[in-house]
Amino acid sequence: MGPYETISDRLEVFVRMSIPYSLLCFLFLLSVVSVPYPLSALLHAPLLLIAIYYWSIYRPALLPSWLVFGIGLVLDLLTGLPFLGFNAVLFLLCRLAVIDQRRFLTGQTFSVIWLGFCLLSVLFHLLQWMMFSALSMQIVPVSDFTSPLILGVFVFPLICLFLHLSHKALPPPIVRAKSRLGSQKSNMVL
Amino acid sequence: MRRHISKIGGRKGPGSFAGVLSFPSFGVSGLSGLLIAISIFFLLLSALRPQVLTSVRVGTADAFAPVLRVVSMPLQKSAVFVRDITGLAAIQAENARLVEENIKLKEWYQTALLLEAENKSLRELMNLKVDPQNTYITARILSDSNTNFVKSLLVSAGSDAGVEKGQAVIAGGGLIGRVVEVGVKTSRVLLLTDMNSRVPVIIEGSRQHAIFAGKNKRNGVLVHMPPDSEVKTGARIVTSGLGGIFPTGLPVGVIQSIDSAINVQPFADFNRLMHVRIISKQVDPNLRPGVLESVNP
């Protein structure tokens, strides 16, 4: 018998799984909604990049590439960016870069994770600046990209705390493993 | 007790070493590669043929409008609350300034009444044709670009409220931009501080024509002016109405400083906007829509 076969178990899994997705949805809405000063200053931080970074390290299956693509695409459409797919391609590249370094980042201390985000954020904003300058065929001032970069680095611990709390609410992952005695697959909750 | 174990699925690249930061190999899985290719296709399409994606953009904004309306309201109220409780000293100072300003404005009000009466009688004497009064559509701001390299707003009024592409938008005492996309329930406003925005203006006093150009900062600059033009700090800038997009005489800003460029500070405070007013295009009674008649051989 599998790990989540009763209705109550499935309901529990559904409720637990909805917590990080609700948080992700909230971060997305914060990234597009209009809020006057002083809260507007905080919302310039790359909140979705923090979420993508966190889940790509600790639970990549929760945020698959198609979902990252969808988030980026809808973000482009709602924020009125003249270039559709701009955030989608950047988010996908960041997800790939983080998953590539997962072996190193998993199990590291928070300060190393934070430093990793700083590096990723620098790369993200540098790439953003290069792409935007190339597509708009003019050199956009670098200062336009530095304030969200700095803000993101400072906001990271706070957002990370909420992401960590939602992570703790998640059910443990199901590891599909081959049985020793045959080729039949079995589900295990570790 | 169940234990959280993260399944390590990192691909071992040629430069990888357990526990040590490996060289990024950026292994692209099939789906990720396909999605990146689709994104790049959209990027190129929106750069080369931007009008193709306008309907998608407008449709998405309309679809998300109810959610954004619900979410933005408590956030806007909480922002105002935070601003109020953290700025008591500023409010006191502002109150004192407003009391003084009110006394001066009362004097100006009396003068304006006199001038209005005088103007009316002079117009009647000269049989002068007066421009029709502007009508407004008030809308709430639902979303903004939240980035420093694009300055635009999504507002809660669309074609069903009579909004049309190209209409001027004002708020907070001055012009803030123009409508660039119109959906059924929402419209997108390109702010005048966006680097792609150009507004034909006139400098009050000298009657010098110029173009107000945004530069993605709080202030904009005046361009396309003759080198010998007389410009003074503190001069008011208003729309000239050239080109027919903006009505004449809308307040834009004030010249803040003159160095290598003429810097203009807009009257509108973009950080505190919650509502905007869209100016309906004036209908010229002397013009009527043309009818294209088919010519039968």
PDB file of N, CA, C and O in Angstrom, chain A residues 154-180:
ATOM      1  N   PHE A 154      18.974  42.414   1.070  1.00  0.00           N
ATOM      2  CA  PHE A 154      18.570  42.708   2.455  1.00  0.00           C
ATOM      3  C   PHE A 154      17.228  42.059   2.826  1.00  0.00           C
ATOM      4  O   PHE A 154      17.012  41.723   3.981  1.00  0.00           O
ATOM      5  N   VAL A 155      16.359  41.909   1.852  1.00  0.00           N
ATOM      6  CA  VAL A 155      15.027  41.339   2.124  1.00  0.00           C
ATOM      7  C   VAL A 155      15.094  39.800   2.172  1.00  0.00           C
ATOM      8  O   VAL A 155      14.240  39.156   2.768  1.00  0.00           O
ATOM      9  N   PHE A 156      16.153  39.230   1.588  1.00  0.00           N
ATOM     10  CA  PHE A 156      16.274  37.778   1.457  1.00  0.00           C
ATOM     11  C   PHE A 156      16.020  37.007   2.770  1.00  0.00           C
ATOM     12  O   PHE A 156      15.213  36.064   2.768  1.00  0.00           O
ATOM     13  N   PRO A 157      16.643  37.389   3.909  1.00  0.00           N
ATOM     14  CA  PRO A 157      16.412  36.597   5.132  1.00  0.00           C
ATOM     15  C   PRO A 157      14.944  36.547   5.548  1.00  0.00           C
ATOM     16  O   PRO A 157      14.462  35.503   5.986  1.00  0.00           O
ATOM     17  N   LEU A 158      14.246  37.674   5.390  1.00  0.00           N
ATOM     18  CA  LEU A 158      12.838  37.727   5.799  1.00  0.00           C
ATOM     19  C   LEU A 158      11.972  36.814   4.917  1.00  0.00           C
ATOM     20  O   LEU A 158      11.179  36.008   5.424  1.00  0.00           O
ATOM     21  N   ILE A 159      12.155  36.922   3.609  1.00  0.00           N
ATOM     22  CA  ILE A 159      11.362  36.088   2.692  1.00  0.00           C
ATOM     23  C   ILE A 159      11.721  34.619   2.888  1.00  0.00           C
ATOM     24  O   ILE A 159      10.873  33.729   2.855  1.00  0.00           O
ATOM     25  N   CYS A 160      13.024  34.398   3.120  1.00  0.00           N
ATOM     26  CA  CYS A 160      13.516  33.035   3.333  1.00  0.00           C
ATOM     27  C   CYS A 160      12.868  32.404   4.568  1.00  0.00           C
ATOM     28  O   CYS A 160      12.590  31.213   4.584  1.00  0.00           O
ATOM     29  N   LEU A 161      12.649  33.223   5.582  1.00  0.00           N
ATOM     30  CA  LEU A 161      12.019  32.730   6.810  1.00  0.00           C
ATOM     31  C   LEU A 161      10.614  32.202   6.506  1.00  0.00           C
ATOM     32  O   LEU A 161      10.246  31.101   6.928  1.00  0.00           O
ATOM     33  N   PHE A 162       9.845  32.985   5.749  1.00  0.00           N
ATOM     34  CA  PHE A 162       8.482  32.555   5.392  1.00  0.00           C
ATOM     35  C   PHE A 162       8.519  31.308   4.496  1.00  0.00           C
ATOM     36  O   PHE A 162       7.703  30.401   4.648  1.00  0.00           O
ATOM     37  N   LEU A 163       9.484  31.285   3.575  1.00  0.00           N
ATOM     38  CA  LEU A 163       9.602  30.119   2.691  1.00  0.00           C
ATOM     39  C   LEU A 163       9.970  28.875   3.496  1.00  0.00           C
ATOM     40  O   LEU A 163       9.460  27.783   3.242  1.00  0.00           O
ATOM     41  N   HIS A 164      10.849  29.068   4.493  1.00  0.00           N
ATOM     42  CA  HIS A 164      11.271  27.949   5.337  1.00  0.00           C
ATOM     43  C   HIS A 164      10.087  27.411   6.150  1.00  0.00           C
ATOM     44  O   HIS A 164       9.924  26.196   6.294  1.00  0.00           O
ATOM     45  N   LEU A 165       9.259  28.325   6.656  1.00  0.00           N
ATOM     46  CA  LEU A 165       8.084  27.907   7.427  1.00  0.00           C
ATOM     47  C   LEU A 165       7.108  27.124   6.546  1.00  0.00           C
ATOM     48  O   LEU A 165       6.543  26.116   6.973  1.00  0.00           O
ATOM     49  N   SER A 166       6.937  27.591   5.310  1.00  0.00           N
ATOM     50  CA  SER A 166       6.051  26.861   4.394  1.00  0.00           C
ATOM     51  C   SER A 166       6.677  25.521   3.993  1.00  0.00           C
ATOM     52  O   SER A 166       5.971  24.545   3.767  1.00  0.00           O
ATOM     53  N   HIS A 167       8.009  25.474   3.948  1.00  0.00           N
ATOM     54  CA  HIS A 167       8.717  24.229   3.636  1.00  0.00           C
ATOM     55  C   HIS A 167       8.488  23.189   4.734  1.00  0.00           C
ATOM     56  O   HIS A 167       8.302  22.003   4.474  1.00  0.00           O
ATOM     57  N   LYS A 168       8.475  23.672   5.983  1.00  0.00           N
ATOM     58  CA  LYS A 168       8.280  22.757   7.113  1.00  0.00           C
ATOM     59  C   LYS A 168       6.878  22.151   7.110  1.00  0.00           C
ATOM     60  O   LYS A 168       6.667  21.059   7.627  1.00  0.00           O
ATOM     61  N   ALA A 169       5.946  22.889   6.508  1.00  0.00           N
ATOM     62  CA  ALA A 169       4.568  22.392   6.462  1.00  0.00           C
ATOM     63  C   ALA A 169       4.375  21.335   5.381  1.00  0.00           C
ATOM     64  O   ALA A 169       3.374  20.632   5.372  1.00  0.00           O
ATOM     65  N   LEU A 170       5.345  21.221   4.479  1.00  0.00           N
ATOM     66  CA  LEU A 170       5.207  20.284   3.355  1.00  0.00           C
ATOM     67  C   LEU A 170       5.278  18.833   3.815  1.00  0.00           C
ATOM     68  O   LEU A 170       6.009  18.518   4.756  1.00  0.00           O
ATOM     69  N   PRO A 171       4.555  17.942   3.135  1.00  0.00           N
ATOM     70  CA  PRO A 171       4.738  16.519   3.440  1.00  0.00           C
ATOM     71  C   PRO A 171       6.084  16.052   2.907  1.00  0.00           C
ATOM     72  O   PRO A 171       6.606  16.651   1.961  1.00  0.00           O
ATOM     73  N   PRO A 172       6.671  15.027   3.501  1.00  0.00           N
ATOM     74  CA  PRO A 172       7.974  14.567   2.996  1.00  0.00           C
ATOM     75  C   PRO A 172       7.857  14.059   1.570  1.00  0.00           C
ATOM     76  O   PRO A 172       6.804  13.559   1.174  1.00  0.00           O
ATOM     77  N   PRO A 173       8.924  14.194   0.787  1.00  0.00           N
ATOM     78  CA  PRO A 173       8.852  13.773  -0.614  1.00  0.00           C
ATOM     79  C   PRO A 173       8.776  12.266  -0.750  1.00  0.00           C
ATOM     80  O   PRO A 173       9.305  11.537   0.076  1.00  0.00           O
ATOM     81  N   ILE A 174       8.109  11.826  -1.799  1.00  0.00           N
ATOM     82  CA  ILE A 174       8.035  10.386  -2.074  1.00  0.00           C
ATOM     83  C   ILE A 174       9.207  10.034  -2.974  1.00  0.00           C
ATOM     84  O   ILE A 174       9.397  10.633  -4.025  1.00  0.00           O
ATOM     85  N   VAL A 175      10.017   9.088  -2.514  1.00  0.00           N
ATOM     86  CA  VAL A 175      11.155   8.668  -3.323  1.00  0.00           C
ATOM     87  C   VAL A 175      10.766   7.371  -4.011  1.00  0.00           C
ATOM     88  O   VAL A 175      10.391   6.398  -3.359  1.00  0.00           O
ATOM     89  N   ARG A 176      10.820   7.404  -5.311  1.00  0.00           N
ATOM     90  CA  ARG A 176      10.476   6.187  -6.065  1.00  0.00           C
ATOM     91  C   ARG A 176      11.737   5.347  -6.189  1.00  0.00           C
ATOM     92  O   ARG A 176      12.732   5.795  -6.723  1.00  0.00           O
ATOM     93  N   ALA A 177      11.682   4.154  -5.626  1.00  0.00           N
ATOM     94  CA  ALA A 177      12.877   3.309  -5.647  1.00  0.00           C
ATOM     95  C   ALA A 177      12.528   1.934  -6.186  1.00  0.00           C
ATOM     96  O   ALA A 177      11.406   1.448  -6.011  1.00  0.00           O
ATOM     97  N   LYS A 178      13.508   1.316  -6.803  1.00  0.00           N
ATOM     98  CA  LYS A 178      13.280  -0.030  -7.347  1.00  0.00           C
ATOM     99  C   LYS A 178      13.472  -1.047  -6.218  1.00  0.00           C
ATOM    100  O   LYS A 178      14.399  -0.947  -5.426  1.00  0.00           O
ATOM    101  N   SER A 179      12.582  -1.985  -6.171  1.00  0.00           N
ATOM    102  CA  SER A 179      12.708  -3.037  -5.159  1.00  0.00           C
ATOM    103  C   SER A 179      13.904  -3.918  -5.513  1.00  0.00           C
ATOM    104  O   SER A 179      14.238  -4.125  -6.670  1.00  0.00           O
ATOM    105  N   ARG A 180      14.578  -4.439  -4.487  1.00  0.00           N
ATOM    106  CA  ARG A 180      15.778  -5.261  -4.728  1.00  0.00           C
ATOM    107  C   ARG A 180      15.426  -6.565  -5.419  1.00  0.00           C
ATOM    108  O   ARG A 180      16.199  -7.117  -6.171  1.00  0.00           O
TER     109      ARG A 180
END
